[in-house]
Amino acid sequence: MRETTPVKSPRLNEQDQVMTTKYPYYVEPYNETERPRRFLEAFSAILQHSNYGFVLDTYSKITTKCARCACNCQVFMESGELRDVPCHRTELLLRVYRRYFTLGGMVSSRLFNGFTLTDRYIDEMAENFYRCTACRRCKFGCPMGVDHGLMTHLARWILAEIGIVPKALVVAVREQLQGKTGNTSAIPVVALKDTCEFLEEELLENYNIPAKFPMDVEGAEMVFFPAVSDYLLEPDTLMGNAAVMHLTNGSWTIGTGYYDGINYGLFYSDTHLCNIVRKEAAEVKRLKAKKVLIGECGHASRSAKAFIPTFCGGKKAPPVINIMEYSHKALLDGRLKVKSGAILDRVTYHDPCNIARSKWIINQPRELLEAICKDYVDMVPGGQMNICCGGGGGTVSIDEIRKFRTGTGGHVKAEQIKATGAKYVVAPCANCKKQLREVCEDNGLHDVEIVGLHDLLLKALDLEYYGITAPEKKEEEE
């Protein structure tokens, strides 16, 4: 039975509130008074200005709570806890909707002294909805097709509107939308240029490839938006991107007005989601380009692909492609030449949920890997039904829950990787890379290396075809 008596919030100063948060994640100080009232007001406003009402009305009538979805959730597989059953978690929000936003719920409550939203109930939602990775695999187990990932997103949005959102997410988005640098990693333009110049020197020195990272080229076909953290953490991926674009005569540019593909709005706020994709579209317009080119990042790709048309002009919005789609097409039409079997160690591929669950990008990276790998093996299950890395839905950015992410959330994935016997796990997503490296570290998979797709493509390019002689030093290392 649920507690119906409101919990009185303790009086804390701001620093104490940050460090002694009642949740597993840190939360910035916020107004803790009258939270049930403010939650309902935020819920009401979202219903008034969005299409969620239709979805909630439908789900609240058809949901069966049969728990078949649990079989598809890697968190429940490991924890076995009721709170990790997706339909049980969704019911937390639907119960509030029925009680306060349907005529039947309001009448029933008055007649039978029914459910009342309390502070404790809000706390339960605040914890449980951040145990979900929003990977949406559970949807395929629901006989009624309820999208529990969507319900997680909506619940988080309402919670965020009253101030309950992991500090790691809100700080990154604040810098992206309001900060001086305008990106989640707070990389200023001068540092961006320095990094790209360094990578150009590395490409020339190690591969003899005179590739450039073009900046602010008006009229280029595509504007490039990788996860901006790649400029700090994934030099081989970016060098692979630049090498492929150079050798295939790709028309692309990086815009110094905006260069971050990350969009945490996808995880907890439609308002932020909208504002971030508008920055991408505005940069494409400023540079008179035609397309949005997203780097190796699952959620950046999905947020741009699905929501630039929604918020930035519909059919007139710039098309969105992922860098793997570009490279795959270049391979098929003969512009990209690679050495068959150049990668000798066993390789497997991790499908980022945000690009595989919809079947958007599944076969393209596999065909690229099969073209360059001597020993490629697939994970089982894979493709559309692949298991989440355990860091989806933005949870990978919350370092204070690492034990949960890599243990409860990531152990099933670790066993899946272990079963392949692979040396390299290709994970074409900034968030998946970080999470899988920590999963491997915390689950004893110390011989496994997590890499990007273009990291391996860079090593397998047929430079002789392009008239390039690879430096002898690099050949000796390989």
XYZ file of C-alpha atoms in Angstrom, residues 129-473:
345
model
C 12.317 6.594 -13.980
C 16.101 7.038 -13.832
C 16.621 3.277 -13.498
C 15.237 3.012 -17.039
C 17.670 3.406 -19.957
C 14.833 4.340 -22.327
C 16.199 1.829 -24.843
C 12.629 0.885 -25.868
C 13.414 -2.826 -26.232
C 10.554 -3.560 -23.827
C 8.070 -2.206 -26.354
C 8.492 -5.349 -28.440
C 7.378 -7.493 -25.505
C 4.177 -5.541 -24.864
C 1.120 -7.158 -26.503
C -0.509 -3.716 -26.658
C 2.525 -1.900 -28.021
C 2.922 0.502 -25.109
C 6.090 2.573 -25.546
C 7.479 2.562 -22.016
C 10.523 4.550 -23.134
C 8.202 7.377 -24.150
C 6.541 7.261 -20.735
C 9.942 7.460 -19.079
C 10.742 10.528 -21.167
C 7.465 12.222 -20.275
C 7.749 11.484 -16.562
C 11.296 12.853 -16.511
C 10.132 16.000 -18.311
C 7.469 16.691 -15.710
C 9.936 16.019 -12.895
C 12.449 18.345 -14.542
C 9.869 21.117 -14.667
C 9.726 21.110 -10.851
C 13.500 20.865 -10.481
C 14.155 17.127 -10.187
C 16.713 16.210 -12.830
C 20.238 14.794 -12.478
C 22.755 17.589 -12.079
C 25.042 16.013 -14.693
C 22.394 16.441 -17.382
C 21.155 19.884 -16.484
C 24.652 21.386 -16.211
C 25.583 20.106 -19.677
C 22.394 21.419 -21.269
C 22.750 24.782 -19.520
C 26.201 25.269 -21.049
C 24.870 24.165 -24.430
C 21.914 26.552 -24.472
C 23.067 29.429 -22.288
C 26.838 29.140 -21.838
C 29.604 31.031 -23.604
C 30.845 27.994 -25.524
C 27.409 26.735 -26.564
C 28.277 23.054 -26.239
C 28.003 20.335 -23.607
C 31.755 19.856 -23.153
C 32.424 23.627 -22.919
C 34.975 23.509 -25.755
C 35.670 27.034 -27.064
C 36.177 27.618 -30.781
C 39.906 28.258 -30.384
C 40.337 24.862 -28.702
C 38.229 23.215 -31.397
C 40.504 24.630 -34.092
C 43.663 23.626 -32.217
C 42.360 20.075 -31.816
C 41.472 19.750 -35.471
C 44.879 21.108 -36.549
C 46.535 18.554 -34.285
C 44.469 15.739 -35.778
C 45.382 16.896 -39.288
C 49.079 16.686 -38.330
C 48.548 13.202 -36.878
C 46.832 12.017 -40.046
C 49.704 13.306 -42.187
C 52.425 11.953 -39.936
C 50.958 8.503 -39.279
C 49.064 7.799 -42.524
C 50.405 10.339 -45.002
C 46.804 11.471 -45.623
C 46.554 15.263 -46.187
C 42.994 15.429 -44.876
C 41.525 18.617 -43.449
C 38.787 19.461 -41.001
C 37.189 22.266 -43.016
C 35.751 25.152 -40.996
C 32.899 27.485 -41.945
C 32.888 26.577 -45.648
C 29.838 28.265 -47.137
C 27.987 26.151 -49.644
C 29.373 22.809 -48.457
C 26.885 20.004 -48.904
C 26.947 18.838 -45.251
C 27.576 20.425 -41.850
C 29.198 18.008 -39.416
C 27.868 17.564 -35.863
C 29.642 14.813 -33.898
C 29.171 14.347 -30.193
C 31.354 17.272 -29.176
C 33.080 15.097 -26.572
C 34.697 13.244 -29.486
C 37.036 16.226 -29.883
C 38.352 15.426 -26.397
C 38.061 11.638 -26.240
C 37.869 10.018 -29.686
C 40.692 11.265 -31.930
C 40.859 8.039 -33.967
C 37.146 8.228 -34.768
C 37.458 11.819 -35.956
C 40.605 11.095 -37.974
C 38.742 8.207 -39.593
C 35.857 10.546 -40.413
C 38.167 13.135 -41.976
C 40.174 10.532 -43.914
C 37.046 9.018 -45.451
C 35.666 12.430 -46.384
C 39.004 13.454 -47.941
C 39.514 10.273 -49.973
C 35.928 10.232 -51.244
C 35.855 13.975 -52.053
C 33.045 14.570 -49.574
C 31.696 18.118 -49.369
C 31.507 18.883 -45.656
C 32.350 21.488 -43.070
C 32.376 22.102 -39.357
C 30.514 25.242 -38.332
C 32.141 27.322 -35.632
C 28.754 28.838 -34.853
C 27.545 25.504 -33.506
C 29.298 22.123 -33.555
C 27.729 19.826 -30.921
C 25.519 16.889 -31.911
C 24.680 15.958 -28.322
C 21.052 16.504 -27.365
C 20.187 15.541 -23.786
C 16.762 17.044 -24.335
C 15.922 13.663 -25.882
C 16.279 12.181 -22.410
C 14.294 14.586 -20.257
C 12.784 17.658 -21.918
C 11.003 18.340 -25.197
C 11.678 22.034 -24.706
C 15.447 21.515 -24.671
C 15.190 18.913 -27.439
C 13.506 21.490 -29.652
C 15.942 24.309 -28.861
C 18.993 22.138 -29.533
C 17.921 20.800 -32.915
C 17.033 24.357 -33.912
C 20.664 25.329 -33.279
C 21.763 22.607 -35.696
C 19.311 23.688 -38.364
C 20.301 27.344 -37.902
C 23.972 26.503 -38.437
C 23.161 24.623 -41.636
C 21.197 27.640 -42.839
C 23.985 30.071 -41.887
C 26.494 28.123 -43.940
C 24.085 27.691 -46.872
C 24.508 23.916 -46.651
C 22.025 21.236 -47.666
C 22.330 18.437 -45.109
C 23.033 17.642 -41.478
C 25.850 15.113 -41.070
C 25.885 13.455 -37.645
C 29.001 11.688 -36.393
C 29.194 8.363 -34.593
C 26.557 8.976 -31.936
C 23.249 7.176 -31.495
C 21.152 9.679 -29.604
C 22.570 12.639 -31.573
C 21.537 10.875 -34.772
C 18.059 9.976 -33.586
C 17.309 13.388 -32.124
C 18.345 15.121 -35.348
C 16.736 12.599 -37.705
C 13.407 12.508 -35.902
C 13.071 16.044 -34.584
C 14.719 18.453 -37.032
C 11.766 17.853 -39.381
C 9.379 18.215 -36.429
C 10.722 21.504 -35.107
C 12.577 23.001 -38.075
C 10.344 23.211 -41.086
C 8.864 19.807 -41.818
C 9.506 18.809 -45.417
C 11.650 21.923 -45.892
C 14.006 20.937 -43.069
C 17.523 19.808 -44.061
C 17.889 16.022 -44.436
C 19.895 14.209 -41.771
C 22.396 11.436 -42.434
C 24.756 9.566 -40.162
C 28.471 9.348 -41.029
C 28.151 5.536 -41.272
C 25.481 5.925 -43.948
C 27.835 8.178 -45.887
C 30.767 5.747 -45.652
C 28.582 2.769 -46.520
C 27.276 4.473 -49.646
C 30.816 5.443 -50.606
C 31.850 1.791 -50.256
C 28.980 0.592 -52.411
C 29.553 3.095 -55.225
C 33.304 2.471 -55.260
C 34.571 5.789 -53.922
C 35.770 4.224 -50.664
C 38.453 1.590 -51.157
C 39.481 -0.618 -48.249
C 41.712 -3.645 -47.734
C 39.787 -6.861 -47.250
C 40.749 -8.649 -44.036
C 42.958 -5.801 -42.864
C 41.736 -6.126 -39.268
C 43.040 -9.474 -38.070
C 41.642 -9.668 -34.519
C 38.077 -10.775 -33.834
C 35.594 -7.914 -34.058
C 31.968 -7.592 -32.988
C 29.454 -4.769 -33.282
C 27.237 -3.142 -30.659
C 24.020 -1.619 -31.994
C 23.263 1.742 -30.349
C 19.582 1.578 -29.405
C 18.776 4.997 -30.815
C 19.680 4.027 -34.387
C 18.916 0.290 -34.362
C 15.578 0.001 -32.578
C 13.795 1.659 -35.513
C 15.837 -0.426 -38.031
C 17.370 2.800 -39.357
C 21.034 1.723 -39.178
C 21.727 -1.983 -38.756
C 23.212 -3.514 -41.895
C 25.344 -0.583 -43.080
C 28.031 -0.813 -40.361
C 28.065 -4.607 -40.546
C 28.752 -4.531 -44.284
C 31.577 -2.057 -43.717
C 33.084 -4.266 -41.012
C 32.728 -7.436 -43.040
C 34.644 -5.673 -45.814
C 37.677 -4.998 -43.613
C 37.643 -7.658 -40.865
C 39.102 -11.136 -41.161
C 37.116 -12.426 -38.163
C 33.810 -10.610 -37.638
C 31.140 -12.096 -35.360
C 27.703 -10.768 -34.461
C 26.335 -10.459 -30.965
C 23.239 -12.506 -30.140
C 20.690 -10.981 -30.016
C 21.645 -8.142 -32.302
C 20.236 -5.531 -34.644
C 16.811 -4.230 -33.731
C 16.619 -6.456 -30.628
C 20.150 -5.769 -29.406
C 20.606 -5.350 -25.672
C 21.252 -1.816 -24.398
C 24.735 -1.009 -23.112
C 23.140 -0.047 -19.801
C 23.957 3.649 -20.071
C 21.091 4.764 -22.297
C 18.671 7.574 -21.620
C 21.472 9.849 -20.440
C 22.320 7.727 -17.413
C 25.854 7.227 -18.737
C 26.589 10.852 -17.837
C 25.664 10.304 -14.188
C 28.956 9.135 -12.714
C 27.551 8.698 -9.197
C 25.420 5.749 -10.366
C 28.275 3.927 -12.115
C 27.914 0.839 -9.906
C 24.256 0.538 -10.935
C 25.006 1.248 -14.608
C 27.800 -1.274 -15.029
C 26.399 -3.869 -12.645
C 22.612 -4.002 -12.682
C 22.319 -2.184 -15.990
C 25.399 -3.486 -17.794
C 26.056 -7.041 -16.636
C 23.866 -8.679 -19.282
C 25.716 -6.689 -21.922
C 29.054 -7.736 -20.462
C 28.083 -11.396 -20.757
C 26.963 -10.815 -24.328
C 30.338 -9.292 -25.221
C 32.202 -12.059 -23.416
C 30.352 -14.720 -25.399
C 31.652 -13.319 -28.694
C 35.297 -13.683 -27.700
C 35.988 -10.455 -29.563
C 39.064 -8.286 -29.121
C 37.349 -5.203 -30.558
C 33.782 -4.071 -29.833
C 32.747 -1.442 -32.349
C 30.350 0.997 -30.688
C 29.534 3.928 -32.996
C 28.174 6.151 -30.238
C 29.898 8.440 -27.742
C 27.642 7.392 -24.875
C 27.883 3.671 -25.658
C 31.679 3.891 -25.848
C 31.971 5.453 -22.387
C 29.492 3.030 -20.884
C 30.962 -0.102 -22.497
C 34.501 0.802 -21.452
C 33.286 1.051 -17.856
C 31.200 -2.125 -18.232
C 34.255 -4.044 -19.444
C 36.425 -2.575 -16.696
C 33.941 -3.382 -13.934
C 33.088 -6.868 -15.237
C 36.616 -8.142 -15.766
C 36.767 -7.869 -19.566
C 40.182 -6.256 -19.504
C 41.328 -7.575 -22.893
C 38.384 -6.056 -24.769
C 38.867 -2.753 -26.566
C 35.935 -0.445 -27.346
C 36.414 1.475 -30.599
C 34.493 3.427 -33.195
C 33.737 2.127 -36.676
C 35.885 4.773 -38.333
C 38.784 3.907 -36.016
C 39.021 0.564 -37.813
C 38.207 1.987 -41.243
C 41.180 4.320 -40.848
C 43.464 1.312 -40.355
C 41.980 -0.539 -43.334
C 42.014 2.177 -46.018
C 43.567 1.059 -49.298
C 45.950 4.009 -49.504
C 47.813 2.610 -52.518
C 44.619 2.889 -54.560
C 44.591 6.613 -53.807
C 48.286 6.949 -54.693
C 49.351 7.389 -51.089
C 52.388 5.658 -49.677
C 51.880 4.839 -46.035
C 54.778 5.830 -43.760
C 57.131 2.928 -43.051
C 56.874 3.516 -39.323
